[in-house]
Amino acid sequence: CIADADILVDMAHVLMLSKRDIIGRETAQVLLGALLRLYDQGIPDSVFDDRFEDIHAGIESHLVSTIGEEAGGRLHIGRSRNDEVAACLRMRVREDITRQLAILVSLRSVLLDRAEENTATVMPGFTHLQHAQPTTLAHYLLSHEAAFARDFERLSEAFSRVNKCPLGAAAFASTGYPIDRDLTASLLGFDGILENTMDAVASRDFALEVLSALSILMVHASRLCEELVLWSSRFVQFVDLDDAFCSTSSIMPQKKNPDSAEVMRAKAGSVLGASTSAFAITKGLPMSYNRDLQELTPALFRGIRDTKHSTRILVDMLSSASFNAEKMAAEAGNGYSTATDLADHLVQKYGFPFRTAHTLVGKAIQEGNLDLAALDHAAEEEGFEKPSALGLTQQEVESALDVMASVDRRRATGAPSPFAVKISLANRRALLDRDSRFLDERRNALSEAIKRLIGDVRREAGA
């Protein structure tokens, strides 16, 4: 509902009309006093009656019935429902964005905390869902945190475009009254105005941008949930999800189904559907306002709601999950996951071209045993010099294939070694702190703007 935003928009509009001498001071006092009562005491149910076309008409009718048409009938001077609705939507969405950003801060914080707990927890890394190379649980969790950090960035950037004021555009061609658009925007905490008045009422790209960002966010959440579903299965057993996020079967008492993660996967589809709906609604609209836009709003709010609820649950599900470090470690070296390390050792110490080393190791694996004898046999078949003849020992082979040693060797920026992860954790926490400060600044700016607005209204109304 945008009713609360509508009251604030009405207040700012009346203050502007009064300051520009478009309405008299006494009329403004009466109007502002009535609006304050709605703000302080709540909006009565009668305003939402179906006989009114929308909430805006309901509020205006209420004012006319309570303070008379002489004052109440002047509320709508110099504006249209077109710019009014657009302003209310933007105010509602900017609040929704800050709430979603706060959830992302919590989600990223949980991922960083869990990563810090597991810097030495080795696990298999996968490509094509096949054992690939060993990594750590910390490295894995940091990969998801990085994606959610970009989601934070996208929504933060969207906020700057959402927080522009369309008021004063009226139907689309503005008004002949000497209004002050910048004043109204400032009173409501907007960063500025949408300059072109036709664009101000016709554009909904702010909604498309937000839904696009939320869709990407939910794709990231869905990918994580997919892995949690797989990892919690008896086939994998990498994670045990708290019972609060699971259910049993109606017939099979042994079952523990990862329902919450599965529903979140589905909610990603719902958000993508809301985004697709919004794009389809707006793609063929001529300038400026068209009633089709009324159908976009439910899709926008549905996408916002489903993302908010899903990611809130994801925070709690991750913070309470138990990871099976023993099972992960047991799987980390399976599937010859350290074979690349052996090939690299042949390159680095014995001068083999990497492609040659790759061929020798691969052929040894095909023969069913990755040891010095198998490497020598592969070299004979391929016409290369035996690695043992160059000095390679079985102990070196075993050392190169050691899982923890393999992980520890990977020390480049962003790599999985405990050394590299420690640096990454420090960098990610610094970024999270910066993003948290940004969010606090945005929230405080909006809160202070509304406080100032209400203070101005109380003074003007003599309350």
Short mmCIF file of C-alpha atoms in Angstrom, two decimals:
data_model
loop_
_atom_site.label_atom_id
_atom_site.label_comp_id
_atom_site.label_asym_id
_atom_site.label_seq_id
_atom_site.Cartn_x
_atom_site.Cartn_y
_atom_site.Cartn_z
CA CYS A 1 0.00 0.00 0.00
CA ILE A 2 1.19 3.51 -0.78
CA ALA A 3 -1.31 5.33 1.44
CA ASP A 4 1.31 6.44 3.98
CA ALA A 5 3.49 7.84 1.21
CA ASP A 6 0.47 9.64 -0.20
CA ILE A 7 -0.06 11.53 3.08
CA LEU A 8 3.57 12.69 3.03
CA VAL A 9 3.29 13.72 -0.62
CA ASP A 10 0.13 15.70 0.20
CA MET A 11 1.91 17.46 3.06
CA ALA A 12 4.87 18.45 0.92
CA HIS A 13 2.60 19.63 -1.87
CA VAL A 14 0.51 21.79 0.44
CA LEU A 15 3.61 23.30 2.05
CA MET A 16 4.92 24.18 -1.40
CA LEU A 17 1.58 25.68 -2.47
CA SER A 18 1.57 27.82 0.67
CA LYS A 19 5.18 28.99 0.33
CA ARG A 20 4.54 29.94 -3.30
CA ASP A 21 1.33 31.81 -2.31
CA ILE A 22 -0.74 29.56 -4.55
CA ILE A 23 -3.07 28.92 -1.61
CA GLY A 24 -3.57 31.12 1.43
CA ARG A 25 -1.87 30.57 4.76
CA GLU A 26 -5.13 29.84 6.57
CA THR A 27 -6.19 27.29 3.97
CA ALA A 28 -2.80 25.62 4.24
CA GLN A 29 -3.11 25.46 8.02
CA VAL A 30 -6.48 23.75 7.80
CA LEU A 31 -5.26 21.29 5.19
CA LEU A 32 -2.04 20.50 7.01
CA GLY A 33 -3.88 20.05 10.29
CA ALA A 34 -6.18 17.47 8.70
CA LEU A 35 -3.26 15.68 7.08
CA LEU A 36 -1.42 15.61 10.40
CA ARG A 37 -4.38 13.91 12.02
CA LEU A 38 -4.26 11.22 9.35
CA TYR A 39 -0.51 10.89 9.89
CA ASP A 40 -0.75 10.72 13.70
CA GLN A 41 -3.99 8.76 14.11
CA GLY A 42 -3.90 6.55 11.03
CA ILE A 43 -5.90 6.50 7.82
CA PRO A 44 -9.53 5.45 8.38
CA ASP A 45 -10.91 2.39 6.62
CA SER A 46 -13.47 4.56 4.82
CA VAL A 47 -10.67 5.96 2.66
CA PHE A 48 -10.11 2.51 1.16
CA ASP A 49 -13.77 2.05 0.20
CA ASP A 50 -14.35 0.55 -3.25
CA ARG A 51 -16.45 3.53 -4.28
CA PHE A 52 -13.22 5.48 -4.69
CA GLU A 53 -11.15 4.87 -7.78
CA ASP A 54 -7.95 4.74 -5.73
CA ILE A 55 -6.42 5.72 -2.40
CA HIS A 56 -5.64 9.23 -3.66
CA ALA A 57 -9.28 9.94 -4.41
CA GLY A 58 -10.27 8.41 -1.08
CA ILE A 59 -7.96 10.70 0.89
CA GLU A 60 -9.11 13.80 -0.97
CA SER A 61 -12.76 12.85 -0.42
CA HIS A 62 -12.07 12.32 3.28
CA LEU A 63 -10.49 15.76 3.57
CA VAL A 64 -13.39 17.42 1.78
CA SER A 65 -15.88 15.68 4.05
CA THR A 66 -14.00 16.59 7.26
CA ILE A 67 -12.72 20.14 6.61
CA GLY A 68 -14.98 21.22 3.76
CA GLU A 69 -14.42 21.76 0.08
CA GLU A 70 -13.13 25.32 0.56
CA ALA A 71 -9.93 23.91 2.03
CA GLY A 72 -10.04 20.21 1.06
CA GLY A 73 -10.94 21.00 -2.51
CA ARG A 74 -7.66 22.92 -2.97
CA LEU A 75 -5.40 19.96 -2.24
CA HIS A 76 -5.15 18.95 -5.87
CA ILE A 77 -4.14 22.35 -7.25
CA GLY A 78 -1.23 22.09 -9.68
CA ARG A 79 -0.91 18.33 -9.78
CA SER A 80 -2.42 15.19 -11.27
CA ARG A 81 -2.82 11.67 -10.02
CA ASN A 82 -0.17 10.80 -12.60
CA ASP A 83 2.69 12.57 -10.86
CA GLU A 84 1.20 11.84 -7.43
CA VAL A 85 1.12 8.08 -8.03
CA ALA A 86 4.59 8.08 -9.52
CA ALA A 87 5.97 9.92 -6.49
CA CYS A 88 4.27 7.59 -4.02
CA LEU A 89 5.55 4.54 -5.86
CA ARG A 90 9.10 5.85 -5.82
CA MET A 91 8.88 6.60 -2.09
CA ARG A 92 7.58 3.12 -1.36
CA VAL A 93 10.20 1.43 -3.54
CA ARG A 94 13.10 3.38 -2.06
CA GLU A 95 12.06 2.13 1.38
CA ASP A 96 11.81 -1.41 0.03
CA ILE A 97 15.29 -1.10 -1.44
CA THR A 98 16.80 -0.05 1.88
CA ARG A 99 15.10 -2.99 3.60
CA GLN A 100 16.46 -5.39 0.98
CA LEU A 101 19.92 -3.87 1.28
CA ALA A 102 19.79 -4.43 5.05
CA ILE A 103 18.93 -8.11 4.47
CA LEU A 104 21.85 -8.39 2.06
CA VAL A 105 24.16 -6.94 4.70
CA SER A 106 22.99 -9.65 7.12
CA LEU A 107 23.30 -12.37 4.49
CA ARG A 108 26.83 -11.35 3.54
CA SER A 109 27.81 -11.09 7.18
CA VAL A 110 26.64 -14.66 7.83
CA LEU A 111 28.56 -15.94 4.81
CA LEU A 112 31.73 -14.19 5.99
CA ASP A 113 31.31 -15.55 9.52
CA ARG A 114 30.80 -19.10 8.28
CA ALA A 115 33.76 -18.72 5.92
CA GLU A 116 36.00 -17.55 8.76
CA GLU A 117 35.05 -20.67 10.69
CA ASN A 118 36.08 -22.92 7.78
CA THR A 119 39.29 -21.57 6.27
CA ALA A 120 40.94 -25.00 6.66
CA THR A 121 37.86 -27.11 5.85
CA VAL A 122 38.86 -28.81 2.60
CA MET A 123 36.19 -29.93 0.17
CA PRO A 124 35.92 -30.93 -3.46
CA GLY A 125 35.36 -28.22 -6.00
CA PHE A 126 33.23 -29.08 -9.00
CA THR A 127 32.92 -28.27 -12.68
CA HIS A 128 30.11 -29.89 -14.65
CA LEU A 129 29.04 -31.30 -11.25
CA GLN A 130 32.13 -33.55 -11.38
CA HIS A 131 35.03 -33.57 -8.92
CA ALA A 132 37.48 -31.03 -10.29
CA GLN A 133 40.03 -29.62 -7.81
CA PRO A 134 40.07 -29.38 -4.03
CA THR A 135 39.14 -26.11 -2.40
CA THR A 136 37.89 -25.00 1.02
CA LEU A 137 34.44 -24.37 2.37
CA ALA A 138 35.55 -20.81 3.12
CA HIS A 139 36.48 -20.27 -0.54
CA TYR A 140 33.12 -21.65 -1.62
CA LEU A 141 31.16 -19.42 0.80
CA LEU A 142 33.15 -16.37 -0.26
CA SER A 143 32.13 -17.02 -3.87
CA HIS A 144 28.48 -16.61 -2.91
CA GLU A 145 29.23 -13.56 -0.78
CA ALA A 146 30.89 -11.92 -3.79
CA ALA A 147 27.75 -12.45 -5.87
CA PHE A 148 25.49 -11.00 -3.16
CA ALA A 149 27.87 -8.03 -2.84
CA ARG A 150 27.27 -7.25 -6.51
CA ASP A 151 23.54 -7.51 -5.84
CA PHE A 152 23.99 -4.90 -3.11
CA GLU A 153 25.85 -2.70 -5.59
CA ARG A 154 23.16 -3.05 -8.24
CA LEU A 155 20.34 -2.16 -5.83
CA SER A 156 22.36 0.73 -4.40
CA GLU A 157 22.82 2.15 -7.86
CA ALA A 158 19.14 1.61 -8.63
CA PHE A 159 18.28 3.58 -5.49
CA SER A 160 19.92 6.69 -6.94
CA ARG A 161 17.61 6.54 -9.95
CA VAL A 162 14.53 5.60 -7.95
CA ASN A 163 15.03 8.53 -5.59
CA LYS A 164 14.13 11.24 -8.11
CA CYS A 165 10.92 13.23 -7.78
CA PRO A 166 8.24 13.41 -10.49
CA LEU A 167 6.00 15.86 -8.58
CA GLY A 168 5.13 18.97 -10.53
CA ALA A 169 4.81 17.08 -13.79
CA ALA A 170 1.00 16.97 -13.28
CA ALA A 171 -0.65 14.96 -16.07
CA PHE A 172 2.52 15.25 -18.19
CA ALA A 173 2.76 18.91 -19.23
CA SER A 174 3.24 20.38 -15.74
CA THR A 175 1.03 23.30 -14.70
CA GLY A 176 0.59 27.02 -15.14
CA TYR A 177 0.81 27.61 -11.39
CA PRO A 178 4.17 28.98 -10.16
CA ILE A 179 5.15 25.75 -8.40
CA ASP A 180 8.59 24.95 -6.98
CA ARG A 181 9.45 21.39 -7.96
CA ASP A 182 12.82 21.41 -6.22
CA LEU A 183 11.24 22.40 -2.92
CA THR A 184 8.76 19.54 -3.01
CA ALA A 185 11.51 17.08 -3.90
CA SER A 186 13.69 18.32 -1.04
CA LEU A 187 10.87 18.15 1.50
CA LEU A 188 10.33 14.47 0.67
CA GLY A 189 13.99 13.48 0.76
CA PHE A 190 14.43 12.99 -2.97
CA ASP A 191 17.89 13.57 -4.42
CA GLY A 192 16.47 15.74 -7.19
CA ILE A 193 13.72 15.94 -9.78
CA LEU A 194 12.97 14.13 -13.01
CA GLU A 195 13.38 17.13 -15.28
CA ASN A 196 11.23 16.29 -18.30
CA THR A 197 7.64 16.27 -17.10
CA MET A 198 6.44 13.79 -19.71
CA ASP A 199 9.20 11.37 -18.77
CA ALA A 200 8.44 11.94 -15.08
CA VAL A 201 4.95 10.42 -15.28
CA ALA A 202 5.46 8.00 -18.17
CA SER A 203 8.64 6.25 -17.10
CA ARG A 204 8.66 3.08 -15.05
CA ASP A 205 12.20 2.07 -15.85
CA PHE A 206 12.97 2.49 -12.16
CA ALA A 207 10.61 -0.44 -11.50
CA LEU A 208 12.14 -2.46 -14.33
CA GLU A 209 15.62 -1.80 -12.99
CA VAL A 210 14.68 -2.83 -9.46
CA LEU A 211 12.94 -5.98 -10.67
CA SER A 212 15.95 -6.80 -12.85
CA ALA A 213 18.29 -6.42 -9.88
CA LEU A 214 15.99 -8.52 -7.70
CA SER A 215 15.78 -11.19 -10.39
CA ILE A 216 19.56 -11.47 -10.52
CA LEU A 217 19.66 -11.57 -6.72
CA MET A 218 17.13 -14.39 -6.64
CA VAL A 219 19.06 -16.31 -9.30
CA HIS A 220 22.06 -16.14 -6.99
CA ALA A 221 19.95 -17.25 -4.03
CA SER A 222 18.46 -20.07 -6.09
CA ARG A 223 21.88 -21.38 -7.12
CA LEU A 224 22.93 -21.48 -3.47
CA CYS A 225 19.70 -23.20 -2.50
CA GLU A 226 20.16 -25.76 -5.26
CA GLU A 227 23.53 -26.69 -3.80
CA LEU A 228 22.11 -26.87 -0.28
CA VAL A 229 19.45 -29.26 -1.57
CA LEU A 230 22.10 -31.45 -3.20
CA TRP A 231 24.50 -31.21 -0.28
CA SER A 232 21.81 -32.23 2.23
CA SER A 233 21.00 -35.42 0.30
CA ARG A 234 22.15 -38.86 1.43
CA PHE A 235 24.29 -39.01 -1.71
CA VAL A 236 26.42 -36.08 -0.61
CA GLN A 237 25.87 -35.36 3.11
CA PHE A 238 27.90 -32.14 3.14
CA VAL A 239 25.36 -30.18 5.17
CA ASP A 240 22.63 -30.76 7.72
CA LEU A 241 19.95 -28.07 7.57
CA ASP A 242 18.18 -27.16 10.78
CA ASP A 243 14.84 -28.91 11.26
CA ALA A 244 13.09 -25.53 11.23
CA PHE A 245 13.78 -25.28 7.49
CA CYS A 246 12.87 -28.86 6.61
CA SER A 247 9.87 -31.17 6.73
CA THR A 248 9.17 -34.85 6.88
CA SER A 249 7.07 -36.94 4.53
CA SER A 250 3.40 -37.64 5.07
CA ILE A 251 4.08 -41.34 4.52
CA MET A 252 7.84 -41.90 4.95
CA PRO A 253 8.90 -41.17 8.54
CA GLN A 254 12.62 -41.25 7.76
CA LYS A 255 12.48 -38.30 5.37
CA LYS A 256 13.97 -34.87 6.04
CA ASN A 257 13.14 -32.70 3.05
CA PRO A 258 14.90 -29.35 2.46
CA ASP A 259 11.60 -27.58 1.82
CA SER A 260 12.71 -23.99 2.48
CA ALA A 261 15.56 -24.21 0.00
CA GLU A 262 13.25 -25.76 -2.57
CA VAL A 263 10.61 -23.06 -2.12
CA MET A 264 13.27 -20.38 -2.51
CA ARG A 265 14.26 -21.94 -5.84
CA ALA A 266 10.64 -21.62 -6.89
CA LYS A 267 10.40 -18.03 -5.63
CA ALA A 268 13.25 -17.16 -7.96
CA GLY A 269 10.90 -18.14 -10.78
CA SER A 270 8.14 -15.97 -9.31
CA VAL A 271 10.42 -12.93 -9.21
CA LEU A 272 11.61 -13.59 -12.75
CA GLY A 273 7.94 -13.84 -13.74
CA ALA A 274 7.15 -10.51 -12.10
CA SER A 275 10.04 -8.92 -13.96
CA THR A 276 8.96 -10.41 -17.29
CA SER A 277 5.41 -9.22 -16.67
CA ALA A 278 6.58 -5.68 -15.96
CA PHE A 279 8.69 -5.56 -19.10
CA ALA A 280 5.84 -6.92 -21.21
CA ILE A 281 3.41 -4.34 -19.81
CA THR A 282 5.68 -1.39 -20.56
CA LYS A 283 7.26 -2.42 -23.86
CA GLY A 284 4.54 -1.13 -26.16
CA LEU A 285 3.28 1.95 -24.33
CA PRO A 286 3.20 5.29 -26.12
CA MET A 287 4.08 8.46 -24.20
CA SER A 288 2.94 9.56 -21.74
CA TYR A 289 0.68 7.98 -19.08
CA ASN A 290 -1.35 4.88 -19.92
CA ARG A 291 -3.62 2.92 -17.64
CA ASP A 292 -1.64 -0.24 -18.42
CA LEU A 293 0.86 0.96 -15.83
CA GLN A 294 -1.67 0.16 -13.12
CA GLU A 295 -1.03 -3.52 -13.82
CA LEU A 296 2.71 -3.10 -13.35
CA THR A 297 2.45 -2.16 -9.66
CA PRO A 298 1.27 -5.57 -8.38
CA ALA A 299 4.11 -7.27 -10.28
CA LEU A 300 6.61 -4.84 -8.77
CA PHE A 301 5.39 -5.42 -5.22
CA ARG A 302 5.24 -9.18 -5.75
CA GLY A 303 8.86 -9.26 -6.84
CA ILE A 304 9.91 -7.12 -3.89
CA ARG A 305 7.92 -9.22 -1.39
CA ASP A 306 9.12 -12.61 -2.60
CA THR A 307 12.75 -11.52 -2.63
CA LYS A 308 12.54 -10.00 0.84
CA HIS A 309 10.92 -13.06 2.42
CA SER A 310 13.23 -15.52 0.67
CA THR A 311 16.47 -13.81 1.55
CA ARG A 312 15.42 -13.31 5.16
CA ILE A 313 14.89 -17.06 5.44
CA LEU A 314 18.20 -17.73 3.70
CA VAL A 315 20.06 -15.74 6.37
CA ASP A 316 18.67 -17.91 9.16
CA MET A 317 19.05 -21.14 7.20
CA LEU A 318 22.75 -20.51 6.57
CA SER A 319 23.52 -19.34 10.09
CA SER A 320 21.99 -22.52 11.59
CA ALA A 321 23.34 -25.03 9.05
CA SER A 322 25.86 -27.67 10.16
CA PHE A 323 28.58 -28.49 7.63
CA ASN A 324 30.08 -31.99 7.62
CA ALA A 325 33.80 -31.21 7.46
CA GLU A 326 34.77 -34.88 7.75
CA LYS A 327 32.65 -35.90 4.76
CA MET A 328 33.93 -32.96 2.72
CA ALA A 329 37.53 -33.85 3.48
CA ALA A 330 36.92 -37.47 2.51
CA GLU A 331 35.59 -36.38 -0.87
CA ALA A 332 38.14 -33.63 -1.53
CA GLY A 333 40.72 -35.91 -3.16
CA ASN A 334 38.35 -38.20 -5.01
CA GLY A 335 38.23 -38.28 -8.79
CA TYR A 336 41.96 -37.52 -9.05
CA SER A 337 41.15 -33.94 -8.07
CA THR A 338 44.84 -33.07 -7.55
CA ALA A 339 45.99 -34.36 -10.94
CA THR A 340 46.65 -30.82 -12.17
CA ASP A 341 49.09 -30.33 -9.29
CA LEU A 342 51.13 -33.30 -10.48
CA ALA A 343 51.16 -31.97 -14.03
CA ASP A 344 52.24 -28.57 -12.68
CA HIS A 345 55.05 -30.26 -10.72
CA LEU A 346 56.35 -31.88 -13.92
CA VAL A 347 56.33 -28.47 -15.58
CA GLN A 348 57.87 -26.50 -12.74
CA LYS A 349 60.62 -28.88 -11.64
CA TYR A 350 61.37 -31.01 -14.70
CA GLY A 351 60.68 -28.63 -17.57
CA PHE A 352 57.91 -30.54 -19.33
CA PRO A 353 55.63 -28.47 -21.57
CA PHE A 354 52.29 -28.28 -19.80
CA ARG A 355 50.46 -30.04 -22.62
CA THR A 356 52.95 -32.92 -22.43
CA ALA A 357 52.58 -33.14 -18.66
CA HIS A 358 48.80 -33.00 -19.06
CA THR A 359 48.95 -35.91 -21.53
CA LEU A 360 51.14 -38.06 -19.30
CA VAL A 361 49.03 -37.55 -16.19
CA GLY A 362 45.80 -38.07 -18.13
CA LYS A 363 47.05 -41.31 -19.69
CA ALA A 364 48.21 -42.61 -16.31
CA ILE A 365 44.74 -41.94 -14.91
CA GLN A 366 43.15 -43.76 -17.85
CA GLU A 367 45.27 -46.79 -16.98
CA GLY A 368 43.83 -46.68 -13.48
CA ASN A 369 46.71 -45.60 -11.24
CA LEU A 370 48.36 -42.23 -10.75
CA ASP A 371 51.84 -43.17 -9.50
CA LEU A 372 55.40 -43.01 -10.76
CA ALA A 373 55.22 -46.36 -12.55
CA ALA A 374 52.06 -45.34 -14.42
CA LEU A 375 53.69 -42.04 -15.44
CA ASP A 376 56.76 -43.83 -16.75
CA HIS A 377 54.60 -46.26 -18.70
CA ALA A 378 52.59 -43.40 -20.19
CA ALA A 379 55.80 -41.63 -21.20
CA GLU A 380 57.08 -44.78 -22.93
CA GLU A 381 53.86 -45.16 -24.91
CA GLU A 382 53.86 -41.51 -25.95
CA GLY A 383 57.54 -41.44 -26.80
CA PHE A 384 58.64 -39.10 -24.04
CA GLU A 385 61.48 -39.45 -21.61
CA LYS A 386 60.52 -41.22 -18.39
CA PRO A 387 59.94 -38.80 -15.51
CA SER A 388 61.83 -41.15 -13.20
CA ALA A 389 64.87 -40.89 -15.46
CA LEU A 390 64.82 -37.13 -14.83
CA GLY A 391 64.75 -37.68 -11.07
CA LEU A 392 61.04 -37.77 -10.19
CA THR A 393 60.36 -39.94 -7.15
CA GLN A 394 57.23 -41.63 -5.86
CA GLN A 395 57.43 -39.43 -2.76
CA GLU A 396 57.30 -36.34 -4.98
CA VAL A 397 54.25 -37.75 -6.76
CA GLU A 398 52.48 -38.32 -3.47
CA SER A 399 53.42 -34.86 -2.19
CA ALA A 400 52.12 -33.23 -5.38
CA LEU A 401 48.83 -35.11 -5.02
CA ASP A 402 48.29 -34.19 -1.34
CA VAL A 403 44.96 -32.41 -0.97
CA MET A 404 45.83 -29.90 1.74
CA ALA A 405 49.16 -29.12 0.08
CA SER A 406 47.28 -28.57 -3.19
CA VAL A 407 44.99 -26.04 -1.54
CA ASP A 408 47.81 -24.33 0.31
CA ARG A 409 49.78 -23.82 -2.92
CA ARG A 410 47.00 -21.67 -4.32
CA ARG A 411 47.89 -18.29 -2.86
CA ALA A 412 46.97 -15.88 -5.64
CA THR A 413 44.43 -13.17 -4.88
CA GLY A 414 41.03 -14.75 -4.31
CA ALA A 415 42.39 -18.30 -4.25
CA PRO A 416 41.33 -20.99 -1.73
CA SER A 417 44.46 -21.33 0.45
CA PRO A 418 44.01 -20.27 4.08
CA PHE A 419 46.61 -17.57 3.39
CA ALA A 420 44.66 -16.12 0.45
CA VAL A 421 41.28 -16.56 2.16
CA LYS A 422 42.47 -14.62 5.20
CA ILE A 423 43.30 -11.67 2.95
CA SER A 424 40.01 -12.05 1.09
CA LEU A 425 38.07 -12.07 4.35
CA ALA A 426 39.69 -8.82 5.42
CA ASN A 427 38.90 -7.23 2.06
CA ARG A 428 35.33 -8.47 2.03
CA ARG A 429 34.67 -7.26 5.57
CA ALA A 430 36.05 -3.84 4.66
CA LEU A 431 33.70 -3.72 1.66
CA LEU A 432 30.78 -4.85 3.81
CA ASP A 433 31.56 -2.13 6.37
CA ARG A 434 31.59 0.46 3.60
CA ASP A 435 28.29 -0.80 2.23
CA SER A 436 26.77 -0.79 5.72
CA ARG A 437 27.80 2.83 6.17
CA PHE A 438 26.28 3.70 2.80
CA LEU A 439 23.03 2.06 3.85
CA ASP A 440 23.00 3.85 7.19
CA GLU A 441 23.60 7.17 5.45
CA ARG A 442 20.76 6.57 3.03
CA ARG A 443 18.35 5.48 5.74
CA ASN A 444 19.29 8.39 7.99
CA ALA A 445 18.92 10.88 5.15
CA LEU A 446 15.41 9.63 4.38
CA SER A 447 14.46 9.55 8.05
CA GLU A 448 15.76 13.06 8.70
CA ALA A 449 13.98 14.42 5.62
CA ILE A 450 10.64 13.04 6.80
CA LYS A 451 11.26 14.31 10.34
CA ARG A 452 11.95 17.79 8.95
CA LEU A 453 8.84 17.59 6.79
CA ILE A 454 6.63 16.66 9.73
CA GLY A 455 8.25 19.38 11.82
CA ASP A 456 7.58 21.97 9.12
CA VAL A 457 3.99 20.78 8.82
CA ARG A 458 3.40 21.02 12.56
CA ARG A 459 4.77 24.54 12.63
CA GLU A 460 2.73 25.65 9.63
CA ALA A 461 -0.41 24.04 11.03
CA GLY A 462 0.17 25.58 14.44
CA ALA A 463 0.11 22.12 15.99
#
